[in-house]
Tab-separated table of C-alpha atoms in Angstrom:
chain	number	residue	atom	x	y	z
A	20	MET	CA	-11.931	13.131	-4.975
A	21	LYS	CA	-12.619	11.390	-1.672
A	22	LYS	CA	-16.134	11.745	-0.333
A	23	TYR	CA	-16.299	11.262	3.417
A	24	VAL	CA	-19.787	10.407	4.647
A	25	GLY	CA	-19.278	10.043	8.390
A	26	ASN	CA	-18.437	7.586	11.100
A	27	CYS	CA	-20.888	4.820	11.934
A	28	SER	CA	-19.083	3.315	14.904
A	29	ASP	CA	-21.796	4.510	17.279
A	30	ALA	CA	-24.336	2.463	15.354
A	31	PHE	CA	-22.295	-0.646	14.638
A	32	ASP	CA	-19.979	-2.688	16.799
A	33	TRP	CA	-17.597	-3.744	14.023
A	34	GLU	CA	-15.351	-5.857	16.226
A	35	GLN	CA	-18.333	-7.897	17.366
A	36	ILE	CA	-19.703	-8.173	13.821
A	37	ILE	CA	-16.517	-9.611	12.371
A	38	SER	CA	-16.060	-11.928	15.333
A	39	LYS	CA	-19.319	-13.607	14.363
A	40	PHE	CA	-18.387	-14.378	10.738
A	41	ASP	CA	-19.094	-17.934	9.660
A	42	GLU	CA	-15.558	-18.874	8.670
A	43	GLN	CA	-16.897	-21.966	6.899
A	44	GLN	CA	-18.529	-19.696	4.335
A	45	VAL	CA	-15.598	-17.488	3.509
A	46	SER	CA	-14.508	-17.205	-0.105
A	47	HIS	CA	-10.719	-17.341	-0.375
A	48	LYS	CA	-9.540	-15.686	-3.544
A	49	LYS	CA	-6.103	-16.273	-4.961
A	50	TYR	CA	-4.655	-15.579	-8.366
A	51	GLU	CA	-6.852	-16.917	-11.127
A	52	GLU	CA	-6.233	-16.319	-14.804
A	53	GLY	CA	-8.925	-14.282	-16.511
A	54	SER	CA	-10.397	-12.987	-13.279
A	55	THR	CA	-9.636	-9.307	-13.783
A	56	ALA	CA	-10.959	-6.517	-15.955
A	57	SER	CA	-8.288	-6.724	-18.653
A	58	LYS	CA	-5.498	-8.883	-20.003
A	59	GLU	CA	-2.992	-6.238	-18.946
A	60	ILE	CA	-4.103	-6.485	-15.326
A	61	ASP	CA	-4.344	-10.279	-15.603
A	62	ASP	CA	-0.714	-10.424	-16.756
A	63	ALA	CA	0.369	-8.155	-13.912
A	64	TRP	CA	-1.407	-10.318	-11.375
A	65	ALA	CA	0.240	-13.398	-12.852
A	66	GLU	CA	3.636	-11.859	-12.066
A	67	SER	CA	2.689	-11.373	-8.434
A	68	LYS	CA	0.515	-14.384	-7.809
A	69	GLU	CA	2.180	-15.213	-4.479
A	70	SER	CA	0.861	-11.925	-3.166
A	71	VAL	CA	-2.648	-11.926	-4.653
A	72	ASP	CA	-4.715	-13.235	-1.811
A	73	PHE	CA	-7.842	-11.996	-0.061
A	74	PHE	CA	-10.998	-13.237	1.598
A	75	THR	CA	-14.603	-12.305	0.935
A	76	TYR	CA	-17.523	-12.752	3.311
A	77	HIS	CA	-20.809	-12.650	1.450
A	78	THR	CA	-24.081	-11.496	2.925
A	79	GLY	CA	-26.516	-14.230	3.829
A	80	GLU	CA	-23.704	-16.783	3.825
A	81	ALA	CA	-21.001	-15.626	6.202
A	82	TYR	CA	-23.001	-13.010	8.068
A	83	ASP	CA	-26.572	-11.979	8.758
A	84	PRO	CA	-28.062	-9.798	5.985
A	85	ASP	CA	-29.861	-7.807	8.662
A	86	LEU	CA	-26.608	-5.879	8.950
A	87	ASP	CA	-27.017	-4.635	5.372
A	88	LYS	CA	-30.559	-3.466	6.139
A	89	ARG	CA	-29.326	-1.591	9.209
A	90	PHE	CA	-26.474	-0.033	7.281
A	91	GLY	CA	-28.886	0.855	4.475
A	92	GLU	CA	-31.052	2.681	7.002
A	93	TRP	CA	-28.006	4.475	8.368
A	94	ILE	CA	-26.957	5.619	4.904
A	95	SER	CA	-30.516	6.026	3.535
A	96	CYS	CA	-30.114	3.431	0.816
A	97	GLU	CA	-31.896	0.272	-0.246
A	98	PRO	CA	-29.261	-2.516	-0.065
A	99	TYR	CA	-28.414	-4.177	-3.354
A	100	MET	CA	-25.099	-5.951	-2.774
A	101	ALA	CA	-22.813	-6.114	0.261
A	102	TRP	CA	-19.817	-8.045	1.472
A	103	PHE	CA	-16.730	-7.865	3.636
A	104	SER	CA	-13.193	-8.160	2.298
A	105	LYS	CA	-10.288	-9.262	4.433
A	106	MET	CA	-6.598	-9.023	3.635
A	107	GLU	CA	-3.851	-10.619	5.647
A	108	THR	CA	-0.407	-9.105	6.058
A	109	GLY	CA	1.965	-9.422	3.107
A	110	LYS	CA	-0.884	-9.776	0.655
A	111	SER	CA	-2.336	-7.555	-2.011
A	112	CYS	CA	-4.890	-7.281	-4.716
A	113	GLY	CA	-3.844	-5.378	-7.791
A	114	GLN	CA	-5.961	-2.820	-9.557
A	115	HIS	CA	-9.308	-4.220	-10.629
A	116	GLU	CA	-13.007	-3.501	-10.793
A	117	ASP	CA	-15.631	-5.659	-9.154
A	118	LYS	CA	-17.115	-7.138	-12.280
A	119	GLU	CA	-19.851	-8.955	-10.393
A	120	ILE	CA	-21.699	-5.696	-9.785
A	121	ALA	CA	-21.960	-4.740	-13.467
A	122	GLU	CA	-22.817	-8.309	-14.421
A	123	ARG	CA	-25.668	-8.535	-11.942
A	124	LEU	CA	-27.036	-5.098	-12.813
A	125	GLU	CA	-26.936	-5.914	-16.514
A	126	SER	CA	-28.624	-9.275	-16.032
A	127	GLU	CA	-31.413	-7.516	-14.138
A	128	GLY	CA	-31.694	-4.698	-16.658
A	129	LYS	CA	-30.663	-2.074	-14.108
A	130	ASN	CA	-28.588	1.042	-14.633
A	131	MET	CA	-25.435	1.439	-12.577
A	132	LYS	CA	-25.951	5.199	-12.434
A	133	ASP	CA	-28.917	4.597	-10.152
A	134	PHE	CA	-26.693	2.920	-7.586
A	135	VAL	CA	-24.152	4.173	-5.109
A	136	ARG	CA	-21.289	2.381	-3.390
A	137	TYR	CA	-19.734	2.902	0.025
A	138	HIS	CA	-17.011	1.254	2.037
A	139	VAL	CA	-16.416	1.192	5.779
A	140	HIS	CA	-13.066	0.774	7.528
A	141	VAL	CA	-13.989	-2.082	9.804
A	142	THR	CA	-10.668	-2.737	11.522
A	143	GLU	CA	-8.738	-0.178	13.518
A	144	PRO	CA	-6.233	1.904	11.537
A	145	CYS	CA	-2.912	0.184	11.032
A	146	MET	CA	0.086	1.612	9.225
A	147	GLY	CA	0.664	-0.278	5.996
A	148	GLY	CA	-2.956	-1.210	5.369
A	149	VAL	CA	-3.885	0.624	2.166
A	150	LEU	CA	-6.911	0.947	-0.105
A	151	ILE	CA	-6.678	2.969	-3.295
A	152	ILE	CA	-9.758	3.823	-5.345
A	153	GLU	CA	-8.829	5.371	-8.677
A	154	LYS	CA	-6.309	7.988	-7.461
A	155	ASP	CA	-7.637	8.372	-3.934
A	156	CYS	CA	-5.681	6.869	-1.035
A	157	TYR	CA	-7.175	5.460	2.158
A	158	HIS	CA	-4.606	4.820	4.880
A	159	MET	CA	-4.949	5.085	8.640
A	160	GLU	CA	-8.646	5.910	8.328
A	161	GLU	CA	-10.686	5.751	11.526
A	162	GLN	CA	-12.513	2.562	12.390
A	163	GLY	CA	-16.131	3.010	11.278
A	164	SER	CA	-15.389	5.768	8.770
A	165	VAL	CA	-17.658	5.593	5.720
A	166	TRP	CA	-16.661	6.738	2.244
A	167	GLU	CA	-18.681	7.067	-0.944
A	168	TRP	CA	-17.252	5.856	-4.253
A	169	ASN	CA	-17.454	7.749	-7.530
A	170	SER	CA	-18.935	4.656	-9.102
A	171	PRO	CA	-19.672	1.096	-7.949
A	172	ASP	CA	-17.275	-0.226	-10.592
A	173	ALA	CA	-14.397	2.192	-9.906
A	174	LEU	CA	-10.937	0.708	-10.319
A	175	HIS	CA	-9.355	-0.032	-6.976
A	176	LEU	CA	-6.593	-1.980	-5.282
A	177	GLY	CA	-5.583	-3.054	-1.813
A	178	VAL	CA	-2.306	-3.750	-0.075
A	179	ASN	CA	-1.396	-4.862	3.406
A	180	ALA	CA	2.209	-4.161	4.330
A	181	GLY	CA	1.276	-3.589	7.953
A	182	HIS	CA	1.161	-5.718	11.047
A	183	LYS	CA	-2.546	-6.434	11.315
A	184	THR	CA	-5.272	-7.966	9.158
A	185	LYS	CA	-7.334	-5.361	7.311
A	186	VAL	CA	-11.107	-5.710	6.898
A	187	LEU	CA	-13.444	-3.522	4.861
A	188	TYR	CA	-17.227	-3.572	4.494
A	189	HIS	CA	-18.561	-2.890	1.009
A	190	PHE	CA	-22.104	-1.783	0.322
A	191	VAL	CA	-23.880	-1.062	-2.975
A	192	GLY	CA	-27.358	0.356	-2.764
A	193	LYS	CA	-30.009	2.541	-4.274
A	194	ARG	CA	-30.677	5.909	-2.710
A	195	LYS	CA	-34.100	6.155	-1.080
B	11	MET	CA	3.420	15.874	7.775
B	12	LYS	CA	4.918	15.471	4.303
B	13	GLN	CA	7.791	17.820	3.514
B	14	TYR	CA	7.921	18.401	-0.221
B	15	ILE	CA	11.267	19.820	-1.329
B	16	GLY	CA	10.692	20.203	-5.053
B	17	ASN	CA	11.118	18.442	-8.341
B	18	CYS	CA	14.647	17.606	-9.512
B	19	ASN	CA	13.776	16.350	-12.986
B	20	ASP	CA	15.677	19.247	-14.515
B	21	VAL	CA	18.794	18.199	-12.633
B	22	ILE	CA	18.786	14.417	-13.008
B	23	ASP	CA	17.647	12.260	-15.913
B	24	TRP	CA	15.667	9.749	-13.893
B	25	ASN	CA	14.667	7.711	-16.947
B	26	ALA	CA	18.350	7.035	-17.545
B	27	VAL	CA	18.829	6.036	-13.894
B	28	VAL	CA	15.851	3.668	-14.079
B	29	ASP	CA	17.268	2.125	-17.263
B	30	SER	CA	20.670	1.728	-15.663
B	31	VAL	CA	19.224	0.044	-12.567
B	32	ALA	CA	16.849	-2.141	-14.574
B	33	ASN	CA	19.682	-3.366	-16.774
B	34	SER	CA	22.102	-4.285	-14.008
B	35	LYS	CA	22.216	-6.946	-11.360
B	36	PRO	CA	21.184	-5.552	-7.963
B	37	ALA	CA	24.027	-5.071	-5.501
B	38	TYR	CA	22.105	-7.275	-3.088
B	39	LYS	CA	18.619	-8.331	-2.059
B	40	GLY	CA	16.825	-6.814	0.896
B	41	PRO	CA	16.389	-7.386	3.719
B	42	ARG	CA	20.133	-7.720	4.144
B	43	HIS	CA	20.085	-8.229	7.885
B	44	THR	CA	18.769	-11.295	9.620
B	45	ARG	CA	17.071	-11.576	12.976
B	46	ASN	CA	20.330	-12.777	14.511
B	47	ASP	CA	22.304	-9.635	13.638
B	48	ASP	CA	23.269	-7.654	16.691
B	49	LEU	CA	22.158	-4.230	15.471
B	50	PRO	CA	19.770	-1.649	16.889
B	51	GLY	CA	16.179	-2.269	15.851
B	52	ILE	CA	16.707	-5.650	14.196
B	53	LYS	CA	15.118	-7.665	16.989
B	54	GLU	CA	12.102	-5.357	17.170
B	55	ILE	CA	11.530	-5.442	13.409
B	56	SER	CA	12.062	-9.199	13.083
B	57	GLU	CA	9.686	-9.983	15.904
B	58	ALA	CA	7.018	-7.724	14.421
B	59	TRP	CA	7.345	-9.361	11.014
B	60	ASP	CA	7.251	-12.852	12.532
B	61	LYS	CA	4.191	-11.981	14.593
B	62	ALA	CA	2.434	-10.583	11.522
B	63	GLY	CA	3.199	-13.767	9.574
B	64	TYR	CA	5.560	-12.421	6.941
B	65	THR	CA	7.777	-14.767	4.917
B	66	LEU	CA	10.768	-13.763	2.861
B	67	ALA	CA	10.484	-14.079	-0.921
B	68	SER	CA	13.565	-16.302	-0.802
B	69	GLU	CA	11.531	-18.677	1.373
B	70	GLY	CA	8.443	-18.590	-0.832
B	71	GLY	CA	6.822	-15.521	0.696
B	72	THR	CA	6.315	-11.963	-0.485
B	73	VAL	CA	8.910	-9.947	1.444
B	74	GLY	CA	11.844	-8.794	-0.652
B	75	TRP	CA	13.317	-5.984	-2.711
B	76	ASP	CA	16.414	-5.151	-4.742
B	77	MET	CA	19.083	-2.832	-3.421
B	78	CYS	CA	20.991	-0.880	-6.046
B	79	ILE	CA	23.949	1.346	-5.276
B	80	PRO	CA	26.088	4.023	-6.991
B	81	GLU	CA	28.824	2.829	-9.354
B	82	THR	CA	27.488	-0.727	-9.321
B	83	ASN	CA	24.021	0.088	-10.629
B	84	PHE	CA	23.986	3.756	-11.566
B	85	ASP	CA	26.376	6.603	-12.196
B	86	ARG	CA	28.050	8.336	-9.285
B	87	SER	CA	27.205	11.701	-10.809
B	88	VAL	CA	23.587	11.139	-9.809
B	89	VAL	CA	24.599	11.287	-6.163
B	90	ASP	CA	26.703	14.422	-6.659
B	91	LYS	CA	23.918	16.198	-8.500
B	92	PHE	CA	21.393	15.279	-5.852
B	93	SER	CA	23.769	16.360	-3.051
B	94	ASP	CA	24.035	19.769	-4.686
B	95	TYR	CA	20.266	19.951	-5.211
B	96	VAL	CA	19.447	19.440	-1.526
B	97	GLY	CA	22.652	20.948	-0.127
B	98	VAL	CA	23.481	17.836	1.831
B	99	ASP	CA	26.714	15.803	1.789
B	100	VAL	CA	25.961	12.156	1.238
B	101	LEU	CA	26.501	9.508	3.856
B	102	SER	CA	24.543	6.790	2.114
B	103	CYS	CA	22.361	6.452	-0.910
B	104	TRP	CA	20.698	3.639	-2.810
B	105	VAL	CA	17.832	2.802	-5.120
B	106	SER	CA	15.278	0.366	-3.782
B	107	VAL	CA	13.317	-1.671	-6.301
B	108	ILE	CA	10.176	-3.482	-5.258
B	109	HIS	CA	8.974	-5.901	-7.887
B	110	GLN	CA	5.365	-6.764	-8.556
B	111	GLY	CA	3.721	-8.671	-5.717
B	112	CYS	CA	6.482	-7.928	-3.217
B	113	HIS	CA	6.470	-5.993	0.009
B	114	ALA	CA	8.872	-4.216	2.328
B	115	PRO	CA	6.807	-4.409	5.520
B	116	TRP	CA	6.943	-1.876	8.300
B	117	HIS	CA	10.584	-1.258	9.304
B	118	TRP	CA	13.279	1.346	9.672
B	119	ASP	CA	16.613	1.240	7.900
B	120	THR	CA	19.163	-0.010	10.374
B	121	GLN	CA	22.708	0.755	9.285
B	122	ASP	CA	25.810	-1.252	10.134
B	123	ASN	CA	27.433	1.917	11.506
B	124	GLU	CA	24.438	3.075	13.502
B	125	GLU	CA	26.544	4.131	16.508
B	126	GLU	CA	28.884	6.232	14.349
B	127	LEU	CA	25.964	7.901	12.598
B	128	LYS	CA	24.433	8.911	15.913
B	129	LYS	CA	27.601	10.827	16.756
B	130	LEU	CA	27.249	12.961	13.638
B	131	GLY	CA	24.211	14.761	14.981
B	132	ALA	CA	21.494	15.903	12.625
B	133	ILE	CA	21.209	13.789	9.504
B	134	GLU	CA	18.732	14.598	6.764
B	135	ARG	CA	17.016	11.951	4.697
B	136	PHE	CA	15.198	12.260	1.394
B	137	HIS	CA	13.543	10.098	-1.202
B	138	VAL	CA	12.842	10.729	-4.865
B	139	HIS	CA	10.108	9.251	-7.001
B	140	MET	CA	12.077	8.034	-10.006
B	141	GLN	CA	8.906	7.663	-12.058
B	142	ASP	CA	5.378	9.012	-11.894
B	143	THR	CA	3.489	6.946	-9.334
B	144	ARG	CA	1.820	4.052	-11.104
B	145	PRO	CA	-1.228	2.189	-9.831
B	146	GLY	CA	-0.219	-0.132	-7.006
B	147	HIS	CA	3.079	1.543	-6.195
B	148	ILE	CA	2.932	2.148	-2.453
B	149	LEU	CA	5.331	4.034	-0.199
B	150	ILE	CA	4.383	4.921	3.366
B	151	VAL	CA	6.580	6.897	5.758
B	152	GLU	CA	5.187	7.024	9.271
B	153	ASP	CA	1.511	7.827	8.709
B	154	GLU	CA	1.899	9.447	5.284
B	155	LEU	CA	1.190	7.607	2.055
B	156	TYR	CA	3.031	8.925	-1.017
B	157	TYR	CA	0.850	8.422	-4.074
B	158	ASN	CA	0.137	10.380	-7.235
B	159	ALA	CA	3.712	11.684	-7.174
B	160	LYS	CA	5.487	12.989	-10.254
B	161	GLN	CA	8.832	11.756	-11.530
B	162	GLY	CA	11.578	13.713	-9.776
B	163	ASP	CA	9.507	14.724	-6.765
B	164	VAL	CA	11.715	15.024	-3.689
B	165	TYR	CA	10.500	14.609	-0.112
B	166	LYS	CA	12.394	15.064	3.114
B	167	TRP	CA	11.729	12.522	5.826
B	168	PRO	CA	10.800	13.480	9.372
B	169	ASP	CA	13.689	11.377	10.638
B	170	ARG	CA	16.473	9.294	9.120
B	171	ASN	CA	15.166	6.303	11.027
B	172	ALA	CA	11.481	6.875	10.337
B	173	TRP	CA	9.384	3.724	10.167
B	174	HIS	CA	8.208	3.045	6.648
B	175	ALA	CA	6.848	0.396	4.297
B	176	GLY	CA	6.641	-0.201	0.587
B	177	SER	CA	4.582	-2.473	-1.631
B	178	ASN	CA	3.953	-3.122	-5.253
B	179	CYS	CA	0.747	-4.617	-6.516
B	180	GLY	CA	1.116	-2.792	-9.803
B	181	GLN	CA	2.203	-3.814	-13.246
B	182	ASN	CA	5.838	-2.597	-13.224
B	183	PRO	CA	8.731	-2.482	-10.757
B	184	LYS	CA	8.716	0.452	-8.346
B	185	TYR	CA	11.919	2.540	-8.124
B	186	ILE	CA	12.699	4.877	-5.232
B	187	PHE	CA	15.952	6.820	-4.786
B	188	ASN	CA	16.968	7.044	-1.119
B	189	PHE	CA	19.552	9.435	0.264
B	190	PHE	CA	20.761	10.654	3.639
B	191	GLY	CA	23.582	12.867	4.750
B	192	THR	CA	24.681	15.938	6.663
B	193	LYS	CA	23.754	19.515	5.886
B	194	ARG	CA	26.488	21.573	4.244
């Protein structure tokens, strides 16, 4: 079930934030064998590799980590991981989990249950820009709307069949 | 707002229709029209796609879908049964198939006989989910996203020419039955 937290547009100027990304530091992800949670998903991605294409802006590289601290204060969480994802039109990212989160938590001996994940709709709503987390659909959500995930490693997918680039902010943190 | 009509699984064997479509050559590939066609809406749609940076699958991009029609790809009786189910006489009907990694970006379905259709007055349009929604199977009509649907679920569209989009970043082809016609 979707868990709406609120709208943070009064506290963050998202248009200005994304305009300041260091484009030299962006991570451009395309289809890569073995990059998903299972062979089944890997095989599916292989069939649609022209479409698998998204960008990731990591904290401390492409943008100032102070943003994560400010968002953590807004949401009352200690930041643990954060990044922006960007998807151009005509691109998609099939169902997957963000394995990096579990890997980092495990390497640091931390329990995922102690952490919570949120996402923010950074760009203005555009028909055709879709995020699906497990069975929950996010389409035409307000700019600045914040949603809590059931788990940081929940299966999710993204599609952009719209007319504008779609950007999301992802935040994993520990409740204060 | 979504207008759910009901579930027609008891009336039509959608698994058989999917099999029939999957095992036949599509009647043609969408989009059928090109930007140079002199039809209502084509210029507007083409310009929007160009501006957004879309490229047809036939040109190495991700835009494309299969169009499957009665008698060529599935039995005519499917159309008759569905007509009876919704109480609407068919004017046009087809199955659209979006394969993995492909998109049908924002558009409305321009018909070759658009002027004639306008003269008919009220036309009702429906779609049917031919399978349970699978992860990554996206259909959007105006601002409504149709997900978590059950096989046989029937929805009426707000308008025959409603703007819509479809995508598939799942693991199997996505099959949607499309139908429009006049009320009996």
